[in-house]
CSV table of C-alpha atoms in Angstrom, one decimal:
chain,number,residue,atom,x,y,z
A,1,MET,CA,0.0,0.0,0.0
A,2,LYS,CA,1.3,3.5,-0.8
A,3,SER,CA,1.9,6.1,1.9
A,4,PHE,CA,-0.8,8.5,3.0
A,5,ARG,CA,-1.3,11.2,5.5
A,6,LEU,CA,-3.7,11.4,8.5
A,7,ILE,CA,-4.4,15.1,9.1
A,8,PRO,CA,-5.9,16.2,12.4
A,9,ALA,CA,-8.3,19.2,12.1
A,10,ILE,CA,-5.9,21.8,13.4
A,11,ILE,CA,-3.0,20.7,11.2
A,12,ALA,CA,-5.4,20.5,8.2
A,13,ALA,CA,-6.4,24.1,8.7
A,14,ALA,CA,-2.8,25.2,9.0
A,15,MET,CA,-2.0,23.4,5.8
A,16,LEU,CA,-4.9,25.0,4.0
A,17,VAL,CA,-3.7,28.5,5.0
A,18,GLY,CA,-0.2,27.5,3.9
A,19,CYS,CA,-1.4,26.6,0.4
A,20,VAL,CA,-2.6,30.1,-0.4
A,21,PRO,CA,-0.8,33.4,-0.6
A,22,SER,CA,-0.1,34.9,2.8
A,23,ASP,CA,1.9,38.0,1.9
A,24,LYS,CA,-1.1,40.2,1.2
A,25,LYS,CA,-3.1,42.1,3.8
A,26,GLU,CA,-6.9,42.4,3.8
A,27,THR,CA,-8.0,45.5,1.8
A,28,GLU,CA,-10.5,47.8,3.5
A,29,LEU,CA,-12.7,49.7,1.0
A,30,THR,CA,-15.9,51.7,0.7
A,31,GLN,CA,-19.1,50.4,-0.8
A,32,GLU,CA,-22.0,52.5,-1.9
A,33,THR,CA,-25.3,50.8,-0.9
A,34,GLN,CA,-28.9,51.0,-2.2
A,35,GLN,CA,-29.7,53.2,0.8
A,36,GLU,CA,-27.2,55.8,-0.6
A,37,LYS,CA,-24.8,55.6,2.3
A,38,ALA,CA,-21.2,54.5,2.3
A,39,GLU,CA,-20.3,51.3,4.2
A,40,THR,CA,-16.9,49.9,4.9
A,41,THR,CA,-16.2,46.5,3.4
A,42,ILE,CA,-13.2,44.2,3.4
A,43,ILE,CA,-11.7,42.2,0.6
A,44,PRO,CA,-10.1,39.1,2.1
A,45,SER,CA,-6.4,38.7,1.2
A,46,LEU,CA,-6.6,34.9,0.8
A,47,GLN,CA,-8.2,33.1,-2.1
A,48,ILE,CA,-8.5,29.4,-1.3
A,49,ASP,CA,-8.6,28.4,-5.0
A,50,LYS,CA,-9.0,30.1,-8.4
A,51,SER,CA,-12.3,28.4,-8.8
A,52,TYR,CA,-13.8,30.4,-5.9
A,53,TYR,CA,-14.5,34.1,-5.6
A,54,ARG,CA,-13.3,36.1,-2.7
A,55,THR,CA,-16.4,37.2,-0.7
A,56,LEU,CA,-16.7,40.7,0.7
A,57,THR,CA,-17.0,41.0,4.5
A,58,PRO,CA,-19.0,41.7,6.5
A,59,TYR,CA,-21.2,39.1,4.7
A,60,LYS,CA,-24.5,40.5,3.4
A,61,GLU,CA,-27.3,38.0,3.2
A,62,SER,CA,-29.5,37.9,0.1
A,63,ALA,CA,-32.5,40.3,0.0
A,64,SER,CA,-34.7,37.2,-0.7
A,65,ARG,CA,-32.9,34.8,1.6
A,66,GLY,CA,-34.9,31.8,2.7
A,67,LEU,CA,-37.1,31.4,-0.3
A,68,VAL,CA,-34.9,28.6,-1.8
A,69,VAL,CA,-36.0,26.2,1.0
A,70,SER,CA,-39.7,26.5,0.2
A,71,ASN,CA,-39.4,26.8,-3.6
A,72,ILE,CA,-36.9,24.0,-4.5
A,73,PHE,CA,-37.9,20.4,-4.2
A,74,THR,CA,-34.7,18.7,-2.9
A,75,LYS,CA,-31.7,19.6,-0.8
A,76,TYR,CA,-29.5,18.6,-3.7
A,77,ASP,CA,-31.1,21.2,-6.0
A,78,MET,CA,-31.0,23.8,-3.3
A,79,LYS,CA,-27.2,23.6,-3.2
A,80,GLU,CA,-26.6,23.3,-7.0
A,81,VAL,CA,-28.9,26.1,-8.1
A,82,GLU,CA,-26.6,28.5,-6.2
A,83,THR,CA,-23.2,26.9,-6.6
A,84,GLY,CA,-23.9,26.1,-10.3
A,85,LEU,CA,-24.8,29.7,-10.9
A,86,MET,CA,-21.5,30.8,-9.4
A,87,ARG,CA,-19.7,28.3,-11.6
A,88,LEU,CA,-21.2,29.5,-14.9
A,89,SER,CA,-20.7,33.2,-13.8
A,90,GLN,CA,-17.0,32.6,-14.1
A,91,ASN,CA,-17.5,32.5,-17.9
A,92,GLU,CA,-18.2,36.3,-17.7
A,93,PHE,CA,-16.8,37.4,-14.3
A,94,ASP,CA,-13.3,36.1,-13.6
A,95,THR,CA,-12.4,35.1,-10.0
A,96,GLU,CA,-9.3,37.3,-9.9
A,97,ASN,CA,-10.9,40.7,-10.5
A,98,TYR,CA,-14.5,40.1,-9.3
A,99,PHE,CA,-15.7,39.7,-5.8
A,100,PHE,CA,-18.9,37.8,-4.7
A,101,GLN,CA,-21.9,39.1,-2.8
A,102,GLU,CA,-25.3,37.6,-2.4
A,103,GLY,CA,-28.0,39.4,-4.3
A,104,GLN,CA,-29.1,42.7,-2.9
A,105,TYR,CA,-31.6,43.9,-5.6
A,106,LEU,CA,-34.4,41.4,-5.7
A,107,ALA,CA,-36.5,41.7,-2.5
A,108,LYS,CA,-38.3,38.7,-1.1
A,109,ASN,CA,-41.8,40.1,-2.0
A,110,THR,CA,-40.6,40.9,-5.5
A,111,VAL,CA,-39.4,37.3,-6.1
A,112,GLU,CA,-42.7,36.0,-4.7
A,113,ASN,CA,-44.7,38.2,-7.0
A,114,TRP,CA,-42.6,37.2,-10.1
A,115,LEU,CA,-43.0,33.5,-9.3
A,116,ALA,CA,-46.8,33.7,-9.2
A,117,ARG,CA,-49.1,33.1,-12.2
A,118,SER,CA,-49.9,36.3,-14.2
A,119,SER,CA,-53.6,35.6,-13.4
A,120,GLN,CA,-52.8,35.9,-9.6
A,121,LYS,CA,-50.3,38.7,-9.6
A,122,LYS,CA,-49.8,41.5,-12.1
A,123,ASP,CA,-46.0,40.8,-12.3
A,124,GLY,CA,-46.4,37.0,-12.3
A,125,LEU,CA,-44.2,35.2,-14.8
A,126,ASN,CA,-45.9,31.8,-14.8
A,127,PRO,CA,-48.8,31.3,-17.3
A,128,PRO,CA,-52.3,32.4,-16.3
A,129,THR,CA,-55.2,30.0,-15.6
A,130,THR,CA,-58.9,30.3,-14.7
A,131,ASP,CA,-60.8,28.8,-11.8
A,132,SER,CA,-62.8,26.7,-14.3
A,133,MET,CA,-59.8,25.2,-16.1
A,134,PRO,CA,-59.5,21.5,-15.3
A,135,ALA,CA,-56.3,20.2,-13.6
A,136,GLU,CA,-55.3,18.1,-16.6
A,137,GLU,CA,-55.7,21.1,-18.9
A,138,ARG,CA,-53.5,23.2,-16.6
A,139,ALA,CA,-50.8,20.5,-16.7
A,140,THR,CA,-50.9,20.5,-20.5
A,141,LYS,CA,-51.4,24.1,-21.4
A,142,ALA,CA,-50.2,26.1,-18.3
A,143,PRO,CA,-47.9,24.3,-16.0
A,144,ILE,CA,-45.8,26.1,-13.4
A,145,TYR,CA,-42.5,26.5,-15.2
A,146,LEU,CA,-40.6,28.8,-12.9
A,147,SER,CA,-40.2,27.7,-9.3
A,148,HIS,CA,-37.4,30.0,-8.0
A,149,ILE,CA,-35.1,32.9,-8.8
A,150,VAL,CA,-31.5,33.2,-7.6
A,151,GLU,CA,-29.6,36.5,-7.7
A,152,GLN,CA,-25.8,36.9,-7.2
A,153,ASN,CA,-23.8,40.2,-7.4
A,154,TYR,CA,-20.3,40.6,-8.6
A,155,LEU,CA,-18.2,43.6,-7.7
A,156,THR,CA,-14.9,45.1,-8.7
A,157,LYS,CA,-12.4,47.5,-7.1
A,158,THR,CA,-12.2,51.1,-8.4
A,159,SER,CA,-9.2,53.4,-8.5
A,160,ASP,CA,-10.6,55.6,-5.7
A,161,ASN,CA,-10.5,52.8,-3.1
A,162,LYS,CA,-14.2,51.7,-3.5
A,163,VAL,CA,-16.0,48.6,-4.8
A,164,LYS,CA,-18.8,48.9,-7.3
A,165,LEU,CA,-21.4,46.6,-8.7
A,166,SER,CA,-20.0,45.3,-12.1
A,167,GLY,CA,-22.2,42.3,-12.9
A,168,ILE,CA,-25.3,40.4,-11.9
A,169,SER,CA,-26.2,36.7,-12.3
A,170,ILE,CA,-29.7,35.4,-12.3
A,171,GLY,CA,-30.6,31.8,-12.0
A,172,LEU,CA,-34.0,30.6,-13.1
A,173,ALA,CA,-34.9,27.3,-11.5
A,174,LEU,CA,-37.4,25.5,-13.9
A,175,ASN,CA,-39.6,22.5,-13.2
A,176,SER,CA,-38.8,19.4,-15.4
A,177,ILE,CA,-42.0,17.8,-13.9
A,178,TYR,CA,-45.3,19.6,-13.0
A,179,TYR,CA,-47.1,18.0,-10.0
A,180,TYR,CA,-50.8,18.5,-9.8
A,181,GLN,CA,-53.9,17.2,-8.1
A,182,LYS,CA,-57.2,16.5,-9.8
A,183,GLU,CA,-59.1,17.1,-6.6
A,184,GLN,CA,-58.3,18.6,-3.3
A,185,TYR,CA,-56.4,16.2,-1.0
A,186,GLY,CA,-56.3,13.7,-3.8
A,187,GLU,CA,-53.2,11.9,-5.1
A,188,TYR,CA,-50.5,13.8,-7.1
A,189,TYR,CA,-50.0,13.3,-10.8
A,190,GLU,CA,-46.9,14.1,-12.8
A,191,LYS,CA,-46.6,15.9,-16.2
A,192,PRO,CA,-43.1,15.9,-17.6
A,193,ILE,CA,-42.0,19.2,-19.3
A,194,SER,CA,-39.6,18.9,-22.2
A,195,GLU,CA,-36.3,20.7,-22.3
A,196,ALA,CA,-37.3,22.4,-25.5
A,197,GLU,CA,-40.3,23.8,-23.7
A,198,LEU,CA,-38.2,24.9,-20.8
A,199,ILE,CA,-35.7,26.7,-23.1
A,200,GLU,CA,-38.6,28.5,-24.8
A,201,GLN,CA,-40.3,29.6,-21.6
A,202,GLY,CA,-37.0,30.3,-19.8
A,203,LYS,CA,-35.6,32.6,-22.5
A,204,LYS,CA,-38.9,34.5,-22.6
A,205,MET,CA,-38.9,35.0,-18.8
A,206,ALA,CA,-35.2,35.9,-18.9
A,207,SER,CA,-35.8,38.8,-21.2
A,208,GLU,CA,-38.7,40.1,-19.1
A,209,ILE,CA,-36.6,39.9,-15.9
A,210,VAL,CA,-33.7,41.8,-17.5
A,211,SER,CA,-36.1,44.4,-18.7
A,212,ARG,CA,-37.5,44.9,-15.2
A,213,LEU,CA,-34.0,45.0,-13.6
A,214,ARG,CA,-33.0,47.8,-16.0
A,215,THR,CA,-35.6,50.0,-14.4
A,216,GLN,CA,-33.4,50.3,-11.3
A,217,ASP,CA,-30.8,53.0,-11.7
A,218,GLU,CA,-28.0,50.9,-10.2
A,219,LEU,CA,-28.6,48.1,-12.8
A,220,LYS,CA,-29.0,50.1,-16.0
A,221,ASP,CA,-25.4,49.7,-17.2
A,222,VAL,CA,-24.1,46.4,-15.8
A,223,PRO,CA,-23.9,43.0,-17.7
A,224,ILE,CA,-26.5,40.5,-16.5
A,225,VAL,CA,-26.0,36.8,-16.9
A,226,VAL,CA,-29.1,34.6,-16.8
A,227,GLY,CA,-28.8,30.8,-16.4
A,228,LEU,CA,-31.6,28.2,-16.9
A,229,PHE,CA,-31.6,25.5,-14.3
A,230,LYS,CA,-33.6,22.2,-14.7
A,231,GLN,CA,-34.8,20.7,-11.4
A,232,LYS,CA,-34.8,17.0,-10.8
A,233,ALA,CA,-37.8,15.0,-9.6
A,234,ARG,CA,-38.9,15.3,-6.0
A,235,ASN,CA,-37.5,11.9,-5.1
A,236,ASP,CA,-34.1,12.2,-6.9
A,237,ILE,CA,-30.9,11.9,-4.9
A,238,ILE,CA,-28.7,13.8,-7.4
A,239,PRO,CA,-29.1,17.4,-8.3
A,240,GLY,CA,-30.2,19.0,-11.6
A,241,THR,CA,-27.9,21.3,-13.5
A,242,TYR,CA,-27.8,24.5,-15.6
A,243,PHE,CA,-28.4,23.6,-19.2
A,244,ASN,CA,-28.4,27.0,-21.0
A,245,TYR,CA,-27.3,30.6,-20.2
A,246,GLY,CA,-27.2,34.0,-22.0
A,247,VAL,CA,-25.9,37.5,-21.3
A,248,ALA,CA,-27.5,40.9,-21.5
A,249,LYS,CA,-24.6,43.2,-22.1
A,250,ALA,CA,-24.3,46.5,-20.3
A,251,GLY,CA,-27.3,48.7,-21.2
A,252,GLN,CA,-29.1,46.0,-23.2
A,253,ASN,CA,-32.6,44.9,-22.3
A,254,GLU,CA,-32.4,41.6,-24.3
A,255,VAL,CA,-30.5,38.5,-23.4
A,256,THR,CA,-28.4,37.4,-26.3
A,257,ASP,CA,-25.6,34.9,-27.0
A,258,TRP,CA,-27.4,32.0,-25.5
A,259,LYS,CA,-25.1,29.0,-25.0
A,260,ALA,CA,-26.1,25.4,-24.3
A,261,MET,CA,-24.3,23.8,-21.4
A,262,ASP,CA,-23.6,20.0,-21.1
A,263,GLU,CA,-23.5,19.3,-17.4
A,264,GLU,CA,-25.0,16.4,-15.4
A,265,TYR,CA,-24.7,14.4,-12.2
A,266,VAL,CA,-24.6,10.7,-12.5
A,267,LEU,CA,-25.3,8.1,-9.8
A,268,PHE,CA,-23.1,5.1,-9.3
A,269,PRO,CA,-23.8,2.2,-9.4
A,270,THR,CA,-26.8,2.2,-11.8
A,271,SER,CA,-27.7,0.7,-15.1
A,272,GLU,CA,-27.6,4.2,-16.6
A,273,SER,CA,-24.0,4.8,-15.5
A,274,GLN,CA,-23.0,1.4,-16.8
A,275,ASP,CA,-24.5,2.1,-20.3
A,276,VAL,CA,-23.4,5.7,-20.8
A,277,TYR,CA,-20.1,5.9,-18.8
A,278,ARG,CA,-18.8,2.4,-19.0
A,279,ASP,CA,-15.2,3.0,-18.0
A,280,ASP,CA,-16.0,5.2,-15.1
A,281,SER,CA,-18.6,2.7,-14.0
A,282,LYS,CA,-16.1,-0.1,-14.1
A,283,ASN,CA,-13.6,1.9,-12.0
A,284,PHE,CA,-16.3,2.5,-9.4
A,285,GLU,CA,-17.3,-1.2,-9.4
A,286,ASN,CA,-13.7,-2.2,-8.9
A,287,PHE,CA,-13.4,0.2,-5.9
A,288,LYS,CA,-16.7,-1.1,-4.5
A,289,GLN,CA,-15.5,-4.7,-4.9
A,290,ASP,CA,-12.2,-4.0,-3.1
A,291,VAL,CA,-14.2,-2.6,-0.2
A,292,ASP,CA,-16.4,-5.7,-0.2
A,293,LYS,CA,-13.4,-7.9,0.0
A,294,TYR,CA,-11.9,-6.2,3.0
A,295,PHE,CA,-15.0,-5.3,5.1
A,296,SER,CA,-18.4,-6.9,5.2
A,297,ASN,CA,-20.1,-4.8,7.9
A,298,TYR,CA,-20.7,-1.6,6.0
A,299,THR,CA,-24.1,-0.5,4.6
A,300,SER,CA,-23.3,0.5,1.0
A,301,VAL,CA,-21.1,2.4,-1.3
A,302,VAL,CA,-22.7,5.2,-3.4
A,303,GLY,CA,-21.0,7.5,-5.8
A,304,THR,CA,-22.0,10.8,-7.6
A,305,GLY,CA,-20.1,11.9,-10.6
A,306,PHE,CA,-20.2,15.4,-12.0
A,307,TYR,CA,-19.7,15.6,-15.8
A,308,GLN,CA,-19.0,18.5,-18.1
A,309,ASN,CA,-19.2,17.8,-21.9
A,310,LYS,CA,-19.5,14.0,-21.1
A,311,LYS,CA,-16.2,14.0,-19.2
A,312,ILE,CA,-16.1,13.4,-15.4
A,313,GLN,CA,-14.8,16.3,-13.3
A,314,LYS,CA,-15.4,15.1,-9.8
A,315,LEU,CA,-16.5,11.9,-8.1
A,316,SER,CA,-18.0,12.0,-4.6
A,317,ILE,CA,-18.3,8.7,-2.7
A,318,GLU,CA,-20.3,8.1,0.4
A,319,ILE,CA,-19.7,5.1,2.7
A,320,PRO,CA,-22.0,4.7,5.7
A,321,ILE,CA,-20.5,2.3,8.2
A,322,GLN,CA,-21.5,0.5,11.4
A,323,PHE,CA,-18.1,0.4,13.2
A,324,PHE,CA,-17.7,1.0,16.9
A,325,SER,CA,-14.0,1.0,17.4
A,326,LYS,CA,-11.9,4.1,16.5
A,327,LEU,CA,-9.0,1.8,15.6
A,328,GLU,CA,-11.3,-0.1,13.2
A,329,ILE,CA,-12.2,3.2,11.5
A,330,ILE,CA,-8.5,4.1,11.2
A,331,GLY,CA,-7.7,0.7,9.7
A,332,PHE,CA,-10.7,1.0,7.3
A,333,THR,CA,-9.6,4.5,6.2
A,334,GLN,CA,-6.0,3.3,5.6
A,335,TYR,CA,-7.3,0.6,3.4
A,336,LEU,CA,-9.6,2.9,1.5
A,337,THR,CA,-6.8,5.3,0.8
A,338,GLY,CA,-4.7,2.6,-0.8
A,339,VAL,CA,-7.6,1.5,-2.9
A,340,LEU,CA,-8.3,5.0,-4.0
A,341,ILE,CA,-4.8,5.7,-5.1
A,342,ASN,CA,-4.8,2.6,-7.3
A,343,GLN,CA,-8.3,3.0,-8.8
A,344,PHE,CA,-8.6,6.7,-9.7
A,345,ASN,CA,-5.7,8.6,-11.3
A,346,ASN,CA,-6.9,11.5,-13.3
A,347,ILE,CA,-10.0,12.8,-11.5
A,348,HIS,CA,-10.8,14.6,-8.3
A,349,VAL,CA,-12.3,12.1,-5.8
A,350,GLU,CA,-13.7,12.7,-2.3
A,351,VAL,CA,-14.6,9.8,-0.1
A,352,SER,CA,-16.8,10.5,3.0
A,353,VAL,CA,-17.1,7.8,5.7
A,354,THR,CA,-20.0,8.3,8.1
A,355,SER,CA,-21.7,6.5,10.9
A,356,MET,CA,-24.7,7.1,13.1
A,357,ASN,CA,-22.5,9.3,15.1
A,358,GLY,CA,-21.8,11.6,12.2
A,359,PRO,CA,-18.7,12.0,10.0
A,360,GLU,CA,-15.8,9.6,10.7
A,361,ALA,CA,-13.3,10.1,7.9
A,362,LEU,CA,-12.6,12.2,4.8
A,363,ILE,CA,-10.3,11.3,2.0
A,364,VAL,CA,-9.6,13.9,-0.8
A,365,LYS,CA,-7.5,13.1,-3.8
A,366,ASN,CA,-7.0,15.8,-6.4
A,367,ALA,CA,-6.7,15.0,-10.1
A,368,ASN,CA,-3.2,13.8,-11.2
A,369,GLU,CA,-1.9,13.9,-7.6
A,370,LYS,CA,-0.6,10.7,-6.1
A,371,GLU,CA,-0.9,11.4,-2.4
A,372,PRO,CA,-4.4,12.2,-1.0
A,373,TYR,CA,-5.3,14.2,2.1
A,374,VAL,CA,-6.8,12.1,4.9
A,375,HIS,CA,-8.7,13.3,7.9
A,376,ILE,CA,-10.0,11.2,10.8
A,377,TYR,CA,-12.6,13.1,12.8
């Protein structure tokens, strides 16, 4: 077995700090707010990774904070609708010169009004219905397309020691399935919504939203990125993804330059992963079999692969266990680390070992690196 490192929490934190630049000091700047008053804000000196934005402090919560919990079906989509929007925003706003802040321009009641049907609220973006329209007709002709709106702000530093808003990203969470009842308290029925229909409706809503945002003085001349996110079914255990995005350039009311995105999450082991991603599925099966040979008293091994353009970027593996001895957990983690090194060479892999008591061990292996980081909780 190849060597590995067991990293206690304090040492791991120290190593993390050591991996990033430390010769820069935090920068204290002034930020103009919507309330037309200047506030002091700080740009952190450390950037953990180039794939992450530096976040201004003190941290400002979104003006519509909390709605994602009630509007998005699964916890997996709740996370991805926000992190996925940040990822696609990097196509327009680089992480070196732009700083992240949660959305400050769409108030909670504004988002709620926009998510309504146009027959319920004047500003509603979802299609209208009438009280006499049967449930089946609503599902066919007027389903709820838009379930949530995410706003993110991207700021830059100016020459006079201030930060200013330099870009906005809007994520539109769209339903791939419309759930409805034929009668009150009756069973739920499902009506799938095609991707072509979601693209048509999403683009129409995107242009209307940009037009409305342009009525705010602060937003007249900043580029606005709009991403279309397709939710998974209510019982799915993998998240949906953004599948299309466009940009309204500074001063423009229309979203143009729409680009298709090829991203997806794949569950291992499944028949779908075996059929579509045979090599990756085989590697996962080999890993699972090696675990089976060494230990028999674990629950299962489940993997989630993140793909871009049909190529795997990250594999997350969860292993729930029923061990009671700390020494047994350490031995299991040692064995897993050796198997991980031999099975996965060119992709980022994270293995999380958990029990009824919570997290027990974490193994992280970066792509093309031989030695993983290992932490025993």
